[in-house]
mmCIF file of C-alpha atoms in Angstrom:
data_model
loop_
_atom_site.group_PDB
_atom_site.id
_atom_site.type_symbol
_atom_site.label_atom_id
_atom_site.label_comp_id
_atom_site.label_asym_id
_atom_site.label_seq_id
_atom_site.Cartn_x
_atom_site.Cartn_y
_atom_site.Cartn_z
ATOM 1 C CA MET A 1 -45.438 23.330 24.112
ATOM 2 C CA ARG A 2 -44.926 20.964 27.042
ATOM 3 C CA LYS A 3 -44.259 18.205 24.574
ATOM 4 C CA LEU A 4 -41.685 20.410 22.973
ATOM 5 C CA THR A 5 -39.841 21.113 26.214
ATOM 6 C CA SER A 6 -39.754 17.466 27.147
ATOM 7 C CA ARG A 7 -38.261 16.652 23.799
ATOM 8 C CA MET A 8 -35.801 19.432 24.204
ATOM 9 C CA ALA A 9 -34.906 18.069 27.614
ATOM 10 C CA MET A 10 -34.364 14.658 26.107
ATOM 11 C CA ALA A 11 -32.234 16.130 23.399
ATOM 12 C CA LEU A 12 -30.211 18.031 25.955
ATOM 13 C CA PHE A 13 -29.790 14.869 27.958
ATOM 14 C CA ALA A 14 -28.544 13.061 24.882
ATOM 15 C CA PHE A 15 -26.266 15.975 24.240
ATOM 16 C CA GLY A 16 -24.905 15.645 27.754
ATOM 17 C CA LEU A 17 -24.285 11.961 27.266
ATOM 18 C CA PHE A 18 -21.993 12.769 24.385
ATOM 19 C CA VAL A 19 -20.288 15.691 25.975
ATOM 20 C CA LEU A 20 -19.555 13.983 29.275
ATOM 21 C CA PRO A 21 -17.147 11.359 27.955
ATOM 22 C CA VAL A 22 -15.308 14.081 26.058
ATOM 23 C CA THR A 23 -14.526 16.022 29.207
ATOM 24 C CA TYR A 24 -13.588 12.776 30.863
ATOM 25 C CA THR A 25 -11.028 11.777 28.272
ATOM 26 C CA THR A 26 -9.460 15.196 28.347
ATOM 27 C CA GLU A 27 -9.084 15.046 32.092
ATOM 28 C CA ALA A 28 -7.570 11.600 31.957
ATOM 29 C CA HIS A 29 -5.056 12.863 29.410
ATOM 30 C CA ALA A 30 -4.255 15.910 31.442
ATOM 31 C CA GLN A 31 -3.028 13.877 34.379
ATOM 32 C CA ALA A 32 0.748 13.660 34.225
ATOM 33 C CA PRO A 33 1.724 9.990 34.038
ATOM 34 C CA ALA A 34 4.530 8.842 36.266
ATOM 35 C CA VAL A 35 8.182 8.586 35.436
ATOM 36 C CA ASP A 36 9.560 5.934 37.750
ATOM 37 C CA PRO A 37 13.197 6.700 38.607
ATOM 38 C CA ALA A 38 13.832 2.968 39.010
ATOM 39 C CA ALA A 39 13.144 2.531 35.293
ATOM 40 C CA THR A 40 15.235 5.500 34.188
ATOM 41 C CA GLN A 41 18.136 4.369 36.371
ATOM 42 C CA ILE A 42 18.269 0.986 34.689
ATOM 43 C CA LEU A 43 18.123 2.636 31.277
ATOM 44 C CA GLN A 44 20.889 5.014 32.261
ATOM 45 C CA ARG A 45 23.071 2.195 33.559
ATOM 46 C CA MET A 46 22.597 0.268 30.329
ATOM 47 C CA THR A 47 23.325 3.227 28.022
ATOM 48 C CA ALA A 48 26.346 4.276 30.087
ATOM 49 C CA TYR A 49 27.703 0.746 29.936
ATOM 50 C CA LEU A 50 27.295 0.565 26.148
ATOM 51 C CA ALA A 51 28.797 4.031 25.705
ATOM 52 C CA ASN A 52 31.920 2.923 27.554
ATOM 53 C CA LEU A 53 32.452 -0.191 25.500
ATOM 54 C CA GLN A 54 35.331 0.344 23.136
ATOM 55 C CA THR A 55 34.648 -2.556 20.805
ATOM 56 C CA PHE A 56 31.667 -4.838 20.784
ATOM 57 C CA SER A 57 29.675 -7.102 18.547
ATOM 58 C CA VAL A 58 26.129 -8.375 18.791
ATOM 59 C CA HIS A 59 23.724 -10.504 16.825
ATOM 60 C CA THR A 60 20.274 -9.021 16.357
ATOM 61 C CA GLN A 61 17.070 -10.619 15.162
ATOM 62 C CA ASN A 62 14.675 -7.941 13.962
ATOM 63 C CA ASN A 63 10.990 -8.246 13.332
ATOM 64 C CA LEU A 64 9.307 -5.471 11.394
ATOM 65 C CA GLU A 65 5.565 -5.270 11.486
ATOM 66 C CA ASP A 66 3.824 -3.761 8.529
ATOM 67 C CA GLU A 67 0.384 -3.433 7.127
ATOM 68 C CA LEU A 68 -0.469 -4.216 3.545
ATOM 69 C CA ASP A 69 -2.864 -2.001 1.635
ATOM 70 C CA SER A 70 -5.352 -4.829 2.023
ATOM 71 C CA GLY A 71 -5.214 -4.186 5.765
ATOM 72 C CA HIS A 72 -3.451 -7.445 6.613
ATOM 73 C CA ARG A 73 -0.619 -7.492 9.099
ATOM 74 C CA VAL A 74 2.626 -8.807 7.742
ATOM 75 C CA ASP A 75 5.966 -9.316 9.475
ATOM 76 C CA TYR A 76 9.413 -9.119 7.981
ATOM 77 C CA ASP A 77 12.433 -10.696 9.584
ATOM 78 C CA ILE A 78 15.971 -9.479 9.340
ATOM 79 C CA SER A 79 18.978 -11.015 10.972
ATOM 80 C CA ALA A 80 21.952 -8.740 11.549
ATOM 81 C CA GLU A 81 25.510 -8.934 12.805
ATOM 82 C CA VAL A 82 26.794 -5.638 14.097
ATOM 83 C CA THR A 83 30.378 -4.864 15.055
ATOM 84 C CA ILE A 84 31.363 -1.525 16.495
ATOM 85 C CA SER A 85 34.739 -0.078 17.362
ATOM 86 C CA ARG A 86 34.538 3.349 18.927
ATOM 87 C CA PRO A 87 34.890 6.079 18.030
ATOM 88 C CA ASN A 88 34.693 5.616 14.267
ATOM 89 C CA LYS A 89 34.169 2.102 12.964
ATOM 90 C CA LEU A 90 31.027 0.119 12.323
ATOM 91 C CA ARG A 91 30.080 -2.876 10.284
ATOM 92 C CA GLY A 92 26.603 -4.287 9.904
ATOM 93 C CA GLU A 93 25.529 -7.291 7.897
ATOM 94 C CA ARG A 94 21.846 -7.743 7.331
ATOM 95 C CA LYS A 95 20.074 -10.689 5.792
ATOM 96 C CA GLY A 96 16.406 -11.384 5.589
ATOM 97 C CA ASP A 97 13.169 -10.364 3.943
ATOM 98 C CA LEU A 98 13.813 -7.898 1.174
ATOM 99 C CA ILE A 99 17.378 -7.293 2.217
ATOM 100 C CA ASP A 100 20.839 -8.731 1.818
ATOM 101 C CA GLN A 101 23.247 -5.985 2.600
ATOM 102 C CA THR A 102 26.512 -5.119 4.294
ATOM 103 C CA PHE A 103 27.279 -1.698 5.669
ATOM 104 C CA TYR A 104 30.872 -0.579 6.197
ATOM 105 C CA TYR A 105 32.114 2.495 7.988
ATOM 106 C CA ASP A 106 35.840 2.923 8.530
ATOM 107 C CA GLY A 107 35.961 6.465 9.883
ATOM 108 C CA LYS A 108 36.466 8.049 6.461
ATOM 109 C CA THR A 109 33.972 6.504 4.099
ATOM 110 C CA LEU A 110 30.836 4.464 4.305
ATOM 111 C CA THR A 111 29.802 1.784 1.872
ATOM 112 C CA LEU A 112 26.601 -0.059 1.232
ATOM 113 C CA TYR A 113 27.077 -3.351 -0.547
ATOM 114 C CA ASN A 114 24.420 -5.720 -1.872
ATOM 115 C CA PRO A 115 26.152 -9.081 -2.406
ATOM 116 C CA SER A 116 23.281 -10.641 -4.333
ATOM 117 C CA GLU A 117 23.366 -7.933 -7.011
ATOM 118 C CA ASN A 118 27.103 -7.316 -6.501
ATOM 119 C CA VAL A 119 26.457 -3.575 -6.393
ATOM 120 C CA PHE A 120 27.961 -1.074 -3.950
ATOM 121 C CA ALA A 121 28.018 2.651 -3.275
ATOM 122 C CA THR A 122 30.705 4.472 -1.319
ATOM 123 C CA GLU A 123 30.425 7.951 0.155
ATOM 124 C CA PRO A 124 32.731 10.127 2.229
ATOM 125 C CA ALA A 125 31.550 10.012 5.852
ATOM 126 C CA PRO A 126 31.893 12.139 8.997
ATOM 127 C CA GLY A 127 34.545 11.243 11.576
ATOM 128 C CA THR A 128 32.546 9.689 14.416
ATOM 129 C CA ILE A 129 29.892 7.014 14.650
ATOM 130 C CA GLU A 130 27.362 9.474 16.058
ATOM 131 C CA GLU A 131 27.883 12.038 13.271
ATOM 132 C CA MET A 132 27.910 9.285 10.693
ATOM 133 C CA LEU A 133 24.572 7.916 11.952
ATOM 134 C CA ASP A 134 23.019 11.376 11.786
ATOM 135 C CA TYR A 135 24.434 11.909 8.321
ATOM 136 C CA THR A 136 23.313 8.587 6.885
ATOM 137 C CA ARG A 137 19.837 8.998 8.259
ATOM 138 C CA GLU A 138 19.334 12.604 7.262
ATOM 139 C CA SER A 139 21.267 12.862 4.020
ATOM 140 C CA LEU A 140 21.142 9.377 2.562
ATOM 141 C CA GLY A 141 17.973 7.981 4.092
ATOM 142 C CA LEU A 142 19.971 5.033 5.366
ATOM 143 C CA ILE A 143 19.229 3.106 8.473
ATOM 144 C CA VAL A 144 21.926 1.301 10.401
ATOM 145 C CA PRO A 145 20.961 -1.626 12.659
ATOM 146 C CA VAL A 146 20.443 -0.826 16.377
ATOM 147 C CA ALA A 147 21.555 2.762 15.785
ATOM 148 C CA ASP A 148 19.455 3.926 18.733
ATOM 149 C CA LEU A 149 21.578 2.219 21.317
ATOM 150 C CA VAL A 150 24.885 2.924 19.640
ATOM 151 C CA TYR A 151 24.859 6.650 20.305
ATOM 152 C CA ARG A 152 27.216 7.513 23.131
ATOM 153 C CA ASN A 153 24.710 10.049 24.450
ATOM 154 C CA ALA A 154 21.813 7.630 24.001
ATOM 155 C CA PHE A 155 20.350 8.269 27.441
ATOM 156 C CA PRO A 156 19.330 11.931 27.076
ATOM 157 C CA LEU A 157 18.224 11.238 23.521
ATOM 158 C CA LEU A 158 16.021 8.359 24.586
ATOM 159 C CA MET A 159 14.650 10.240 27.580
ATOM 160 C CA GLN A 160 13.709 13.384 25.700
ATOM 161 C CA ASP A 161 10.004 14.152 26.240
ATOM 162 C CA VAL A 162 9.442 10.858 28.029
ATOM 163 C CA ASN A 163 6.291 11.174 30.101
ATOM 164 C CA LEU A 164 6.015 7.599 31.269
ATOM 165 C CA ALA A 165 8.686 5.256 32.578
ATOM 166 C CA VAL A 166 7.782 1.996 34.242
ATOM 167 C CA VAL A 167 9.497 -1.172 35.360
ATOM 168 C CA VAL A 168 7.031 -3.688 33.979
ATOM 169 C CA GLY A 169 8.670 -6.606 35.752
ATOM 170 C CA LYS A 170 11.152 -9.395 35.194
ATOM 171 C CA SER A 171 11.448 -11.502 32.097
ATOM 172 C CA VAL A 172 13.861 -13.942 30.544
ATOM 173 C CA ILE A 173 15.154 -13.211 27.053
ATOM 174 C CA GLY A 174 17.302 -15.860 25.421
ATOM 175 C CA GLY A 175 17.999 -17.379 28.823
ATOM 176 C CA VAL A 176 19.032 -14.080 30.399
ATOM 177 C CA ARG A 177 17.017 -12.670 33.271
ATOM 178 C CA CYS A 178 16.089 -9.095 32.458
ATOM 179 C CA ASP A 179 14.306 -6.061 33.826
ATOM 180 C CA HIS A 180 11.505 -5.147 31.460
ATOM 181 C CA LEU A 181 11.115 -1.380 31.057
ATOM 182 C CA LEU A 182 8.454 0.634 29.286
ATOM 183 C CA PHE A 183 8.833 4.255 28.231
ATOM 184 C CA SER A 184 6.456 6.510 26.417
ATOM 185 C CA ARG A 185 6.638 9.840 24.728
ATOM 186 C CA PRO A 186 4.348 11.516 22.229
ATOM 187 C CA GLY A 187 4.178 9.360 19.127
ATOM 188 C CA VAL A 188 6.479 6.588 20.330
ATOM 189 C CA ASP A 189 6.462 3.918 23.000
ATOM 190 C CA PHE A 190 9.575 1.877 23.559
ATOM 191 C CA GLN A 191 10.407 -1.092 25.708
ATOM 192 C CA VAL A 192 13.835 -2.293 26.717
ATOM 193 C CA TRP A 193 14.858 -5.482 28.411
ATOM 194 C CA VAL A 194 18.125 -5.117 30.344
ATOM 195 C CA ALA A 195 20.055 -7.920 32.063
ATOM 196 C CA ASP A 196 19.344 -7.588 35.788
ATOM 197 C CA SER A 197 22.720 -8.897 36.943
ATOM 198 C CA GLY A 198 26.244 -8.815 35.582
ATOM 199 C CA GLU A 199 26.803 -6.548 32.602
ATOM 200 C CA PRO A 200 23.723 -4.334 32.081
ATOM 201 C CA LEU A 201 23.312 -5.263 28.411
ATOM 202 C CA PRO A 202 20.077 -4.889 26.479
ATOM 203 C CA TYR A 203 18.578 -8.123 25.182
ATOM 204 C CA LYS A 204 15.413 -6.868 23.595
ATOM 205 C CA TYR A 205 14.197 -3.568 22.251
ATOM 206 C CA VAL A 206 10.725 -2.812 20.934
ATOM 207 C CA VAL A 207 9.659 0.497 19.439
ATOM 208 C CA THR A 208 5.979 1.111 18.749
ATOM 209 C CA ASP A 209 4.653 3.870 16.555
ATOM 210 C CA THR A 210 1.711 5.187 18.548
ATOM 211 C CA GLY A 211 0.984 7.896 16.013
ATOM 212 C CA ILE A 212 -0.793 5.513 13.659
ATOM 213 C CA PRO A 213 -3.956 3.551 14.382
ATOM 214 C CA SER A 214 -2.334 0.185 13.632
ATOM 215 C CA ARG A 215 0.434 0.850 16.202
ATOM 216 C CA LEU A 216 3.092 -1.067 14.355
ATOM 217 C CA SER A 217 6.280 -2.095 16.102
ATOM 218 C CA ILE A 218 9.780 -3.106 15.351
ATOM 219 C CA SER A 219 11.267 -5.656 17.708
ATOM 220 C CA THR A 220 14.910 -6.478 18.090
ATOM 221 C CA ILE A 221 16.218 -9.396 20.079
ATOM 222 C CA MET A 222 19.905 -9.176 20.838
ATOM 223 C CA SER A 223 22.116 -12.150 21.505
ATOM 224 C CA ASP A 224 25.745 -13.243 21.381
ATOM 225 C CA TRP A 225 27.013 -10.064 22.939
ATOM 226 C CA ASN A 226 30.782 -9.867 22.792
ATOM 227 C CA VAL A 227 32.089 -6.875 24.698
ATOM 228 C CA SER A 228 35.760 -7.472 23.894
ATOM 229 C CA PRO A 229 36.032 -9.003 20.454
ATOM 230 C CA SER A 230 39.341 -8.927 18.646
ATOM 231 C CA VAL A 231 38.482 -7.284 15.364
ATOM 232 C CA ALA A 232 40.968 -6.369 12.679
ATOM 233 C CA ASP A 233 40.520 -2.870 11.231
ATOM 234 C CA SER A 234 40.204 -4.448 7.818
ATOM 235 C CA ARG A 235 36.776 -5.766 8.852
ATOM 236 C CA PHE A 236 35.508 -2.215 8.512
ATOM 237 C CA ASN A 237 37.087 -1.563 5.129
ATOM 238 C CA PHE A 238 35.252 -2.395 1.995
ATOM 239 C CA VAL A 239 37.279 -3.956 -0.774
ATOM 240 C CA PRO A 240 35.145 -4.231 -3.903
ATOM 241 C CA PRO A 241 34.861 -7.838 -5.010
ATOM 242 C CA LYS A 242 35.709 -8.696 -8.581
ATOM 243 C CA GLU A 243 33.311 -7.200 -11.077
ATOM 244 C CA ALA A 244 31.316 -5.440 -8.399
ATOM 245 C CA GLU A 245 29.437 -2.534 -9.888
ATOM 246 C CA SER A 246 29.902 0.883 -8.331
ATOM 247 C CA THR A 247 26.824 3.041 -8.084
ATOM 248 C CA SER A 248 25.634 6.039 -6.096
ATOM 249 C CA PHE A 249 23.015 7.121 -3.587
ATOM 250 C CA MET A 250 19.967 8.852 -4.890
ATOM 251 C CA PRO A 251 19.712 12.302 -3.321
ATOM 252 C CA LEU A 252 16.864 12.479 -0.826
ATOM 253 C CA MET B 1 -41.443 21.730 16.081
ATOM 254 C CA LYS B 2 -39.981 19.811 13.221
ATOM 255 C CA THR B 3 -37.305 22.418 12.740
ATOM 256 C CA ILE B 4 -36.331 22.152 16.399
ATOM 257 C CA LEU B 5 -36.067 18.394 16.111
ATOM 258 C CA LYS B 6 -34.085 18.734 12.941
ATOM 259 C CA SER B 7 -31.663 21.187 14.446
ATOM 260 C CA MET B 8 -31.279 18.941 17.478
ATOM 261 C CA ILE B 9 -30.418 16.029 15.262
ATOM 262 C CA ILE B 10 -27.908 18.153 13.431
ATOM 263 C CA ALA B 11 -26.424 19.332 16.713
ATOM 264 C CA ILE B 12 -26.114 15.782 17.999
ATOM 265 C CA THR B 13 -24.557 14.643 14.765
ATOM 266 C CA LEU B 14 -22.054 17.457 15.041
ATOM 267 C CA VAL B 15 -21.207 16.439 18.580
ATOM 268 C CA PHE B 16 -20.729 12.914 17.359
ATOM 269 C CA MET B 17 -18.311 14.068 14.737
ATOM 270 C CA PHE B 18 -16.512 16.149 17.289
ATOM 271 C CA ILE B 19 -16.100 13.182 19.603
ATOM 272 C CA ALA B 20 -14.496 11.203 16.843
ATOM 273 C CA ASP B 21 -11.986 14.010 16.410
ATOM 274 C CA VAL B 22 -11.185 14.558 20.042
ATOM 275 C CA PRO B 23 -8.373 12.024 20.421
ATOM 276 C CA PHE B 24 -6.685 13.369 17.300
ATOM 277 C CA LEU B 25 -7.239 16.931 18.337
ATOM 278 C CA PHE B 26 -5.646 16.159 21.615
ATOM 279 C CA GLU B 27 -2.637 14.639 20.011
ATOM 280 C CA LEU B 28 -2.229 17.676 17.857
ATOM 281 C CA LEU B 29 -2.409 19.923 20.875
ATOM 282 C CA VAL B 30 0.292 18.023 22.716
ATOM 283 C CA PRO B 31 3.537 19.891 22.150
ATOM 284 C CA GLU B 32 5.137 17.243 20.071
ATOM 285 C CA ALA B 33 8.847 17.696 19.784
ATOM 286 C CA GLU B 34 9.463 14.425 18.059
ATOM 287 C CA ALA B 35 8.423 12.900 14.890
ATOM 288 C CA ILE B 36 8.839 9.329 14.174
ATOM 289 C CA TYR B 37 11.938 8.963 12.254
ATOM 290 C CA GLY B 38 12.267 7.351 8.932
ATOM 291 C CA THR B 39 13.605 3.969 8.265
ATOM 292 C CA ARG B 40 13.584 2.168 5.030
ATOM 293 C CA ARG B 41 10.322 0.587 5.922
ATOM 294 C CA ARG B 42 7.665 2.032 8.069
ATOM 295 C CA THR B 43 8.723 -0.179 10.909
ATOM 296 C CA ARG B 44 12.403 -0.248 10.304
ATOM 297 C CA ARG B 45 12.406 3.463 10.455
ATOM 298 C CA ARG B 46 11.442 3.180 14.013
ATOM 299 C CA THR B 47 14.662 1.504 15.018
ATOM 300 C CA ALA B 48 16.372 4.749 14.476
ATOM 301 C CA VAL B 49 13.354 6.520 15.591
ATOM 302 C CA VAL B 50 13.689 7.147 19.209
ATOM 303 C CA VAL B 51 17.197 8.454 19.188
ATOM 304 C CA GLY B 52 17.127 9.652 15.643
ATOM 305 C CA SER B 53 14.415 12.178 16.137
ATOM 306 C CA ALA B 54 15.822 13.393 19.419
ATOM 307 C CA ALA B 55 19.295 13.787 17.996
ATOM 308 C CA SER B 56 18.196 15.917 15.127
ATOM 309 C CA ALA B 57 15.867 17.965 17.238
ATOM 310 C CA LYS B 58 18.742 18.697 19.562
ATOM 311 C CA THR B 59 21.180 19.802 16.936
ATOM 312 C CA ALA B 60 18.630 22.062 15.325
ATOM 313 C CA ALA B 61 18.613 25.689 16.264
ATOM 314 C CA ALA B 62 14.902 26.206 15.987
ATOM 315 C CA GLN B 63 13.674 23.081 17.654
ATOM 316 C CA GLN B 64 10.053 23.463 16.926
ATOM 317 C CA GLN B 65 10.562 24.167 13.279
ATOM 318 C CA THR B 66 12.804 21.183 12.934
ATOM 319 C CA ALA B 67 10.313 19.026 14.677
ATOM 320 C CA ALA B 68 7.602 20.168 12.338
ATOM 321 C CA ALA B 69 9.817 19.666 9.337
ATOM 322 C CA GLN B 70 10.862 16.284 10.608
ATOM 323 C CA GLN B 71 7.344 15.330 11.151
ATOM 324 C CA GLU B 72 6.523 16.237 7.618
ATOM 325 C CA ALA B 73 9.589 14.468 6.387
ATOM 326 C CA ALA B 74 8.740 11.455 8.460
ATOM 327 C CA ALA B 75 5.210 11.446 7.191
ATOM 328 C CA ALA B 76 6.408 11.799 3.628
ATOM 329 C CA ASN B 77 8.984 9.107 4.213
ATOM 330 C CA GLU B 78 6.442 6.882 5.683
ATOM 331 C CA GLU B 79 4.234 7.186 2.673
ATOM 332 C CA ALA B 80 7.152 6.656 0.381
ATOM 333 C CA GLU B 81 8.281 3.693 2.409
ATOM 334 C CA ALA B 82 4.867 2.203 2.484
ATOM 335 C CA ALA B 83 4.638 2.617 -1.244
ATOM 336 C CA LYS B 84 8.054 1.134 -1.730
ATOM 337 C CA GLN B 85 7.310 -1.747 0.474
ATOM 338 C CA GLN B 86 4.084 -2.338 -1.280
ATOM 339 C CA ALA B 87 6.013 -2.309 -4.495
ATOM 340 C CA ALA B 88 8.442 -4.804 -3.101
ATOM 341 C CA ALA B 89 5.803 -7.036 -1.601
ATOM 342 C CA THR B 90 3.584 -7.105 -4.645
ATOM 343 C CA ALA B 91 5.610 -6.580 -7.762
ATOM 344 C CA PRO B 92 4.280 -3.720 -9.857
ATOM 345 C CA PRO B 93 3.075 -4.582 -13.319
ATOM 346 C CA PRO B 94 6.019 -4.223 -15.677
ATOM 347 C CA PRO B 95 5.647 -1.485 -18.245
ATOM 348 C CA ALA B 96 4.360 -2.667 -21.573
ATOM 349 C CA ALA B 97 7.064 -3.586 -24.043
ATOM 350 C CA GLY B 98 8.326 -0.658 -26.005
ATOM 351 C CA GLU B 99 6.808 1.900 -23.643
ATOM 352 C CA LEU B 100 9.362 4.666 -23.292
ATOM 353 C CA LEU B 101 9.524 5.931 -19.731
ATOM 354 C CA PRO B 102 10.627 9.436 -18.739
ATOM 355 C CA LEU B 103 14.237 9.575 -17.590
ATOM 356 C CA GLY B 104 14.523 9.217 -13.836
ATOM 357 C CA THR B 105 11.598 6.831 -13.466
ATOM 358 C CA VAL B 106 12.235 4.625 -10.440
ATOM 359 C CA ALA B 107 11.392 0.930 -10.509
ATOM 360 C CA ALA B 108 11.579 -1.275 -7.421
ATOM 361 C CA ALA B 109 12.696 -4.156 -9.622
ATOM 362 C CA LEU B 110 13.884 -4.582 -13.162
ATOM 363 C CA PRO B 111 11.120 -5.382 -15.625
ATOM 364 C CA ALA B 112 11.189 -8.910 -16.995
ATOM 365 C CA GLY B 113 13.485 -9.503 -19.900
ATOM 366 C CA CYS B 114 16.001 -6.790 -19.088
ATOM 367 C CA VAL B 115 19.462 -7.533 -20.382
ATOM 368 C CA SER B 116 22.688 -6.373 -18.778
ATOM 369 C CA THR B 117 24.269 -3.945 -21.230
ATOM 370 C CA PRO B 118 27.621 -2.416 -20.299
ATOM 371 C CA VAL B 119 28.270 0.984 -21.802
ATOM 372 C CA ALA B 120 31.764 2.462 -21.323
ATOM 373 C CA GLY B 121 32.408 0.171 -18.358
ATOM 374 C CA VAL B 122 29.140 1.032 -16.621
ATOM 375 C CA GLN B 123 26.452 -1.562 -16.172
ATOM 376 C CA TYR B 124 23.056 -0.720 -17.630
ATOM 377 C CA PHE B 125 20.041 -2.892 -18.107
ATOM 378 C CA TYR B 126 18.141 -2.595 -21.320
ATOM 379 C CA CYS B 127 14.574 -3.575 -22.006
ATOM 380 C CA GLY B 128 11.510 -2.182 -23.739
ATOM 381 C CA GLY B 129 13.474 0.728 -25.162
ATOM 382 C CA ASN B 130 14.623 1.884 -21.707
ATOM 383 C CA PHE B 131 18.040 1.846 -20.078
ATOM 384 C CA TYR B 132 18.072 1.245 -16.329
ATOM 385 C CA ARG B 133 20.842 1.808 -13.838
ATOM 386 C CA ALA B 134 20.991 0.391 -10.281
ATOM 387 C CA VAL B 135 21.037 3.114 -7.614
ATOM 388 C CA PHE B 136 20.636 3.080 -3.840
ATOM 389 C CA GLN B 137 17.568 4.867 -2.587
ATOM 390 C CA GLY B 138 18.183 4.739 1.132
ATOM 391 C CA ASN B 139 18.830 1.078 1.857
ATOM 392 C CA ASN B 140 16.921 -0.027 -1.238
ATOM 393 C CA LEU B 141 18.585 -0.887 -4.478
ATOM 394 C CA VAL B 142 16.259 0.493 -7.141
ATOM 395 C CA TYR B 143 16.455 0.843 -10.901
ATOM 396 C CA VAL B 144 16.237 4.227 -12.537
ATOM 397 C CA THR B 145 15.702 4.924 -16.222
ATOM 398 C CA THR B 146 18.647 6.795 -17.625
ATOM 399 C CA LYS B 147 20.536 7.651 -20.764
ATOM 400 C CA PRO B 148 23.869 5.842 -21.112
ATOM 401 C CA GLU B 149 26.793 8.184 -21.571
#
């Protein structure tokens, strides 16, 4: 019987060893992480600045991390030129892995054109960039480059449910000295690098999916910002090239 | 005695299993308003992600429901995207010659040997007894089996 109790005690001890870390983790999670106002202020300044730009263009270099079924990490690169004229014009040209595509939005219609196959699809579109972005994402399953930062009300959208905001430090992106910010909310972490003097433009943007074990990210490096380009309206209109084939979007 | 030991082992094993679940359990318990939004690829989707999910959650009347729906949609998307990407990265084996596919079958790329065949001014591709038509599925140009009209 004594033997039995000692074994039971050992078993209980082992039990405790397992249970203890569990309580620990829960407590650590329960602590509310800090939202540093210094970080949110920089983000707000950047989004407000972008929202007030009437016309701008930017070059983006995007890196998409993915995981093959074999478990290997693979990266895809896409280079994009984005031109925006508020409130209702956007053009994005993307070239890279698995994509060669131009997106046109002229305030009335949107068009997706694949030059290599010479195929396009045109759809009627809502009247503002923000509504159009929502529509393309939700109804057509389309993604427009750097859509996140294009929204005029980007700040509240980005900040929703954020439970961590930190100024990581200073960095230099493409020769521009930037404040490096980190934000976190359930399922997503994102980092933004914003020029620390002059125009508060973003130079890098990384979004990490924290809801999956592999924590894949998409990184965008922005360069060649032009905050007052002279862009003819025709840049946003799609004129089908000769013999281009018209097709449609598959319903989601 | 043996039974006590056995039950202890079972109990400990159960605790072990529980520990493995704790982080996930916790995540589920966190009131998650956002789901990761869909992009063409798993990663691309995340460009639109941060704002995308927030925007839709905001416009929705029943926020929680939307979030749940979005989450499902995002999850479904993600799987679809992953599958698509896989298809793009490693070309799927082309269907055997002469194999008639059901209408509406989606192929990431045209099977080898397809020939452009215009019918009434519309471009179709014909091979192996099937007619394909190019269609955008999100940002992807895919080929769908169809019946020329």
